[in-house]
Amino acid sequence: MISTLEFSASPKASILIIYTGGTLGMDYDEKGALVPCDFERVVARIPLLKELNINLSVISFEPPIDSSNVKIEHWVQIGQIIKDNYAAFDGFIVLHGTDTMAYSASALSYMLQGLNKPVIFTGAQLPIASPRSDGRENFVTALEIAADMRDGRPVVSEVCIFFNHLLLRGNRSKKVESRHFDAFESENYPVLAEAGIVIDYNYAALKEYDPAAELIFYPELKDEIVILKLFPGINHKVVSHILNTPSIKGVIMESYGSGNVPHQPWFLDLLESAVNKGVVVLNVSQCNGGNVIQGKYEASSALNQIGIISGGDLTIEAATTKMMHLFGRSVELDEIRKNLITSISGEMN
């Protein structure tokens, strides 16, 4: 059910807020403990909302969820809400916990093809009830960005994260801090906007508005994937167990540096065996800002020969959700492999 807060008879925009929960939406109960609260209490903490000349409508998850509990069905729920209300609103704000925000933003960037309106995720490191909460600034500025128009068109027409003065492409973002306000970064792609006295947009980095695009929603996501994170001393038994997990269709391998792996016969043999059985193996870097270049060093040169796919500069969040999305759309391995190395929503160079 949509609840509407009309602050202006002639607003510059109408924005739908999808309130999923998270730290931003916490307040103190009668015992002084922080608990998730309903959206009306969030609004009461931010009286500035009435001065934005934006009409707000709200759909709240019941009950609100902690982002560590986010599942595929929650991504589908968010996407379905946007699809169902796409024509009625100028933009969308998703209030979400920070722990899995980059995963959710990445997933929605693939699920909402042909998007021509802003979908901006935001949240907070400190609850809205805290006197020093960053939630007010994050929320208010995200609303301003979602409402911004240029020549009658939205300035932003993609899935983003706004946090601590920075607007980042959602599928290029990664949470890197839990104790400071600058929780997110985008090492492999420029900042889309920086909010100071004014909001300074990096127009060259923003996705270009496409007047001919029509929204297509892809709700199918498959979870038959696993992440293989390499570490010094990883052994045959562990790798074999992961690669031979029943029903697994895809493996995301977090390698060292620019895509390097142990150059040991048993390790390469296990990878090759998995590929020969039809398992898709995608190689991404463990490094923040890493870029896999298979063959740059001897330690990765054999990967091309055995059919390992280079993930380029994909983040682990973007790689995970992209693989889920592609397996949901197709069963043809050649098509999946091709699309893994092709940018779908600006997630890779």
mmCIF file with all atom_site columns, C-alpha atoms in Angstrom, residues 230-235 256 286:
data_model
loop_
_atom_site.group_PDB
_atom_site.id
_atom_site.type_symbol
_atom_site.label_atom_id
_atom_site.label_alt_id
_atom_site.label_comp_id
_atom_site.label_asym_id
_atom_site.label_entity_id
_atom_site.label_seq_id
_atom_site.pdbx_PDB_ins_code
_atom_site.Cartn_x
_atom_site.Cartn_y
_atom_site.Cartn_z
_atom_site.occupancy
_atom_site.B_iso_or_equiv
_atom_site.pdbx_formal_charge
_atom_site.auth_seq_id
_atom_site.auth_comp_id
_atom_site.auth_asym_id
_atom_site.auth_atom_id
_atom_site.pdbx_PDB_model_num
ATOM 1 C CA . LEU A 1 230 ? 41.925 -17.747 -2.946 1.00 0.00 ? 230 LEU A CA 1
ATOM 2 C CA . PHE A 1 231 ? 44.379 -17.512 -0.067 1.00 0.00 ? 231 PHE A CA 1
ATOM 3 C CA . PRO A 1 232 ? 47.933 -18.733 0.478  1.00 0.00 ? 232 PRO A CA 1
ATOM 4 C CA . GLY A 1 233 ? 47.771 -22.335 1.598  1.00 0.00 ? 233 GLY A CA 1
ATOM 5 C CA . ILE A 1 234 ? 44.394 -23.150 0.075  1.00 0.00 ? 234 ILE A CA 1
ATOM 6 C CA . ASN A 1 235 ? 44.383 -26.903 -0.436 1.00 0.00 ? 235 ASN A CA 1
ATOM 7 C CA . TYR A 1 256 ? 45.175 -12.177 -6.527 1.00 0.00 ? 256 TYR A CA 1
ATOM 8 C CA . GLN A 1 286 ? 40.372 -9.485  -4.641 1.00 0.00 ? 286 GLN A CA 1
#
